[in-house]
Structures are given as C-alpha cells and as structure tokens.
Amino acid sequence: MSGDLDALYQEIILDHHESPRNFGAVEKPDRTAEGFNPLCGDRVSLGLKIDGGSCLAEIRFKGEGCSICMASASMMTDAVKGCPLSEVSGKIQAFRDVMQGQGNPEALGEDLRALEGVKRFPVRIKCALLPWTTLKDAIEKKEGVK
Ligand code: ZN
C-alpha cells in the first residue's frame, strides 16, 4: 500500500468519524444491541427496524470510542441499510474475513476498504469489528422482537 493511498484512507476514516452517518436513535426499534470493547473502551449501541421480518429498513448507532470504531460503525450502517437480512449477514462475514486477512477487500465497497489497513494492527481489529459483531447480535437474538 502506498503512502498516498494510506493518506486517502485516513481521510475517509476521519470523515466518517467527524460526520458519522446514521448516528442517533431509532424510534421504536425492532431490535437493539450493545457492544463493548474493553481493550479500547469503545461502546456501540444499535437500533434496527426490520420490515416484513426480512429487510433491514433502518439502522442507527450511538456510542463513543476511537476513530476506527466510530468510522467502522458509520460505514457499516451505510453499507447495510435497506438490505435483506441474508445480505446483511453476508456483509458481516465478508468484513470479518477481510479483517482476518482472508476474503476479498474489493467486495466491501470503497469506504469500507479504507479499514482494510487496520488488519495490520491486531489491537485495532477489535475496534473495527465491534459494530459488526454488535449488529450480528442484534440480528440473531430473539430478545427485543415484538
Ligand atoms: Zn477502539
């Protein structure tokens, strides 16, 4: 990875950190989940609205943490909003694979690719993954379903 590309990716991450997409609370969410990364102190809480039991119609996040975690949450909500749940699960898996040095980063889309460099810093991988594991919890757990 060239230095210029690193700088560009750094800029994308900072942009999401400074103006997070889909930040806030969902009114009357169908599902919620909270995630905590004790290594860094990152916290993420998610609210989801699920249409017809199968489409992620709305997703918002709140939380506080490092720029990697907040940018990852912002990018994730952008990437999965409006998707069928089956596709959402696929994207969660794809992102985890890339963070673990497998999978195809090209499949993630431009903004998320900015996080690929994080995999070189094992301590930060948990920061990037926290929103995604929290989303997985929110989708899989039955609690909070009306
Ligand atoms: Zn962090």
PDB file of C-alpha atoms in Angstrom, residues 26-135:
ATOM      1  CA  VAL A  26     -34.224   4.715  16.015  1.00  0.00           C
ATOM      2  CA  GLU A  27     -37.750   5.384  17.214  1.00  0.00           C
ATOM      3  CA  LYS A  28     -39.387   2.184  18.452  1.00  0.00           C
ATOM      4  CA  PRO A  29     -36.659  -0.150  17.209  1.00  0.00           C
ATOM      5  CA  ASP A  30     -37.482  -3.790  16.446  1.00  0.00           C
ATOM      6  CA  ARG A  31     -34.083  -4.873  17.705  1.00  0.00           C
ATOM      7  CA  THR A  32     -31.329  -3.335  19.753  1.00  0.00           C
ATOM      8  CA  ALA A  33     -27.897  -4.486  20.832  1.00  0.00           C
ATOM      9  CA  GLU A  34     -24.954  -3.080  22.710  1.00  0.00           C
ATOM     10  CA  GLY A  35     -21.311  -3.830  22.218  1.00  0.00           C
ATOM     11  CA  PHE A  36     -18.274  -3.024  24.319  1.00  0.00           C
ATOM     12  CA  ASN A  37     -14.608  -3.415  23.564  1.00  0.00           C
ATOM     13  CA  PRO A  38     -12.776  -3.337  26.916  1.00  0.00           C
ATOM     14  CA  LEU A  39      -9.355  -3.233  25.239  1.00  0.00           C
ATOM     15  CA  CYS A  40     -10.004   0.239  23.898  1.00  0.00           C
ATOM     16  CA  GLY A  41     -13.116   1.400  25.747  1.00  0.00           C
ATOM     17  CA  ASP A  42     -15.258   1.551  22.596  1.00  0.00           C
ATOM     18  CA  ARG A  43     -19.016   1.361  23.062  1.00  0.00           C
ATOM     19  CA  VAL A  44     -21.610   0.928  20.337  1.00  0.00           C
ATOM     20  CA  SER A  45     -25.361   0.628  20.627  1.00  0.00           C
ATOM     21  CA  LEU A  46     -27.519  -0.158  17.630  1.00  0.00           C
ATOM     22  CA  GLY A  47     -31.196   0.267  16.884  1.00  0.00           C
ATOM     23  CA  LEU A  48     -32.764  -1.609  13.964  1.00  0.00           C
ATOM     24  CA  LYS A  49     -36.067  -1.559  12.169  1.00  0.00           C
ATOM     25  CA  ILE A  50     -36.870  -4.727  10.271  1.00  0.00           C
ATOM     26  CA  ASP A  51     -39.547  -4.653   7.581  1.00  0.00           C
ATOM     27  CA  GLY A  52     -41.579  -7.759   6.950  1.00  0.00           C
ATOM     28  CA  GLY A  53     -39.202  -9.767   9.136  1.00  0.00           C
ATOM     29  CA  SER A  54     -36.526  -9.846   6.460  1.00  0.00           C
ATOM     30  CA  CYS A  55     -35.368  -6.395   5.391  1.00  0.00           C
ATOM     31  CA  LEU A  56     -33.176  -4.073   7.423  1.00  0.00           C
ATOM     32  CA  ALA A  57     -35.191  -0.938   6.768  1.00  0.00           C
ATOM     33  CA  GLU A  58     -33.391   1.312   9.215  1.00  0.00           C
ATOM     34  CA  ILE A  59     -30.294   1.217  11.353  1.00  0.00           C
ATOM     35  CA  ARG A  60     -28.791   3.828  13.599  1.00  0.00           C
ATOM     36  CA  PHE A  61     -25.958   3.776  16.055  1.00  0.00           C
ATOM     37  CA  LYS A  62     -24.834   5.621  19.117  1.00  0.00           C
ATOM     38  CA  GLY A  63     -21.666   5.251  21.024  1.00  0.00           C
ATOM     39  CA  GLU A  64     -18.266   6.558  21.812  1.00  0.00           C
ATOM     40  CA  GLY A  65     -14.861   5.280  21.051  1.00  0.00           C
ATOM     41  CA  CYS A  66     -11.821   5.667  18.889  1.00  0.00           C
ATOM     42  CA  SER A  67     -11.967   6.920  15.307  1.00  0.00           C
ATOM     43  CA  ILE A  68     -11.586   3.387  13.888  1.00  0.00           C
ATOM     44  CA  CYS A  69     -14.603   2.088  15.783  1.00  0.00           C
ATOM     45  CA  MET A  70     -16.835   5.086  15.098  1.00  0.00           C
ATOM     46  CA  ALA A  71     -15.862   5.194  11.418  1.00  0.00           C
ATOM     47  CA  SER A  72     -16.498   1.467  11.109  1.00  0.00           C
ATOM     48  CA  ALA A  73     -19.967   1.881  12.664  1.00  0.00           C
ATOM     49  CA  SER A  74     -20.764   4.778  10.347  1.00  0.00           C
ATOM     50  CA  MET A  75     -19.617   2.889   7.239  1.00  0.00           C
ATOM     51  CA  MET A  76     -21.401  -0.268   8.338  1.00  0.00           C
ATOM     52  CA  THR A  77     -24.769   1.431   8.779  1.00  0.00           C
ATOM     53  CA  ASP A  78     -24.369   2.976   5.323  1.00  0.00           C
ATOM     54  CA  ALA A  79     -23.467  -0.393   3.800  1.00  0.00           C
ATOM     55  CA  VAL A  80     -26.271  -2.495   5.277  1.00  0.00           C
ATOM     56  CA  LYS A  81     -29.208  -0.083   5.436  1.00  0.00           C
ATOM     57  CA  GLY A  82     -32.052  -1.208   3.178  1.00  0.00           C
ATOM     58  CA  CYS A  83     -30.555  -4.660   2.606  1.00  0.00           C
ATOM     59  CA  PRO A  84     -32.276  -8.029   3.082  1.00  0.00           C
ATOM     60  CA  LEU A  85     -31.075  -9.666   6.303  1.00  0.00           C
ATOM     61  CA  SER A  86     -29.455 -12.516   4.364  1.00  0.00           C
ATOM     62  CA  GLU A  87     -27.326  -9.980   2.527  1.00  0.00           C
ATOM     63  CA  VAL A  88     -26.508  -8.201   5.787  1.00  0.00           C
ATOM     64  CA  SER A  89     -25.194 -11.465   7.250  1.00  0.00           C
ATOM     65  CA  GLY A  90     -23.078 -11.940   4.133  1.00  0.00           C
ATOM     66  CA  LYS A  91     -21.581  -8.478   4.512  1.00  0.00           C
ATOM     67  CA  ILE A  92     -20.788  -9.071   8.185  1.00  0.00           C
ATOM     68  CA  GLN A  93     -18.980 -12.276   7.245  1.00  0.00           C
ATOM     69  CA  ALA A  94     -17.147 -10.599   4.365  1.00  0.00           C
ATOM     70  CA  PHE A  95     -15.894  -7.797   6.605  1.00  0.00           C
ATOM     71  CA  ARG A  96     -14.736 -10.237   9.293  1.00  0.00           C
ATOM     72  CA  ASP A  97     -12.915 -12.289   6.674  1.00  0.00           C
ATOM     73  CA  VAL A  98     -11.048  -9.248   5.382  1.00  0.00           C
ATOM     74  CA  MET A  99     -10.099  -8.172   8.915  1.00  0.00           C
ATOM     75  CA  GLN A 100      -8.708 -11.659   9.475  1.00  0.00           C
ATOM     76  CA  GLY A 101      -6.631 -11.395   6.317  1.00  0.00           C
ATOM     77  CA  GLN A 102      -8.917 -13.554   4.199  1.00  0.00           C
ATOM     78  CA  GLY A 103     -11.660 -12.744   1.758  1.00  0.00           C
ATOM     79  CA  ASN A 104     -11.739 -10.124  -0.943  1.00  0.00           C
ATOM     80  CA  PRO A 105     -11.418  -6.466   0.141  1.00  0.00           C
ATOM     81  CA  GLU A 106     -12.719  -5.338  -3.275  1.00  0.00           C
ATOM     82  CA  ALA A 107     -16.124  -6.743  -2.373  1.00  0.00           C
ATOM     83  CA  LEU A 108     -16.508  -4.376   0.576  1.00  0.00           C
ATOM     84  CA  GLY A 109     -17.014  -1.163  -1.351  1.00  0.00           C
ATOM     85  CA  GLU A 110     -14.853   1.914  -1.382  1.00  0.00           C
ATOM     86  CA  ASP A 111     -15.360   3.373   2.080  1.00  0.00           C
ATOM     87  CA  LEU A 112     -15.058   0.077   3.930  1.00  0.00           C
ATOM     88  CA  ARG A 113     -11.870  -0.712   2.084  1.00  0.00           C
ATOM     89  CA  ALA A 114     -10.355   2.195   3.966  1.00  0.00           C
ATOM     90  CA  LEU A 115     -10.494  -0.001   7.062  1.00  0.00           C
ATOM     91  CA  GLU A 116      -8.560  -2.816   5.441  1.00  0.00           C
ATOM     92  CA  GLY A 117      -5.262  -1.360   6.644  1.00  0.00           C
ATOM     93  CA  VAL A 118      -6.448  -1.863  10.225  1.00  0.00           C
ATOM     94  CA  LYS A 119      -5.767  -5.584   9.941  1.00  0.00           C
ATOM     95  CA  ARG A 120      -2.057  -4.793  10.215  1.00  0.00           C
ATOM     96  CA  PHE A 121      -2.704  -3.645  13.787  1.00  0.00           C
ATOM     97  CA  PRO A 122      -4.131  -6.602  15.715  1.00  0.00           C
ATOM     98  CA  VAL A 123      -5.205  -4.445  18.678  1.00  0.00           C
ATOM     99  CA  ARG A 124      -7.284  -2.229  16.401  1.00  0.00           C
ATOM    100  CA  ILE A 125      -9.066  -5.112  14.664  1.00  0.00           C
ATOM    101  CA  LYS A 126     -11.416  -5.417  17.624  1.00  0.00           C
ATOM    102  CA  CYS A 127     -12.216  -1.699  17.308  1.00  0.00           C
ATOM    103  CA  ALA A 128     -13.174  -2.129  13.644  1.00  0.00           C
ATOM    104  CA  LEU A 129     -15.125  -5.327  14.258  1.00  0.00           C
ATOM    105  CA  LEU A 130     -17.152  -4.165  17.288  1.00  0.00           C
ATOM    106  CA  PRO A 131     -20.038  -2.560  15.341  1.00  0.00           C
ATOM    107  CA  TRP A 132     -20.272  -5.655  13.125  1.00  0.00           C
ATOM    108  CA  THR A 133     -20.355  -8.186  15.957  1.00  0.00           C
ATOM    109  CA  THR A 134     -22.940  -5.985  17.678  1.00  0.00           C
ATOM    110  CA  LEU A 135     -25.053  -6.000  14.503  1.00  0.00           C
TER     111      LEU A 135
END
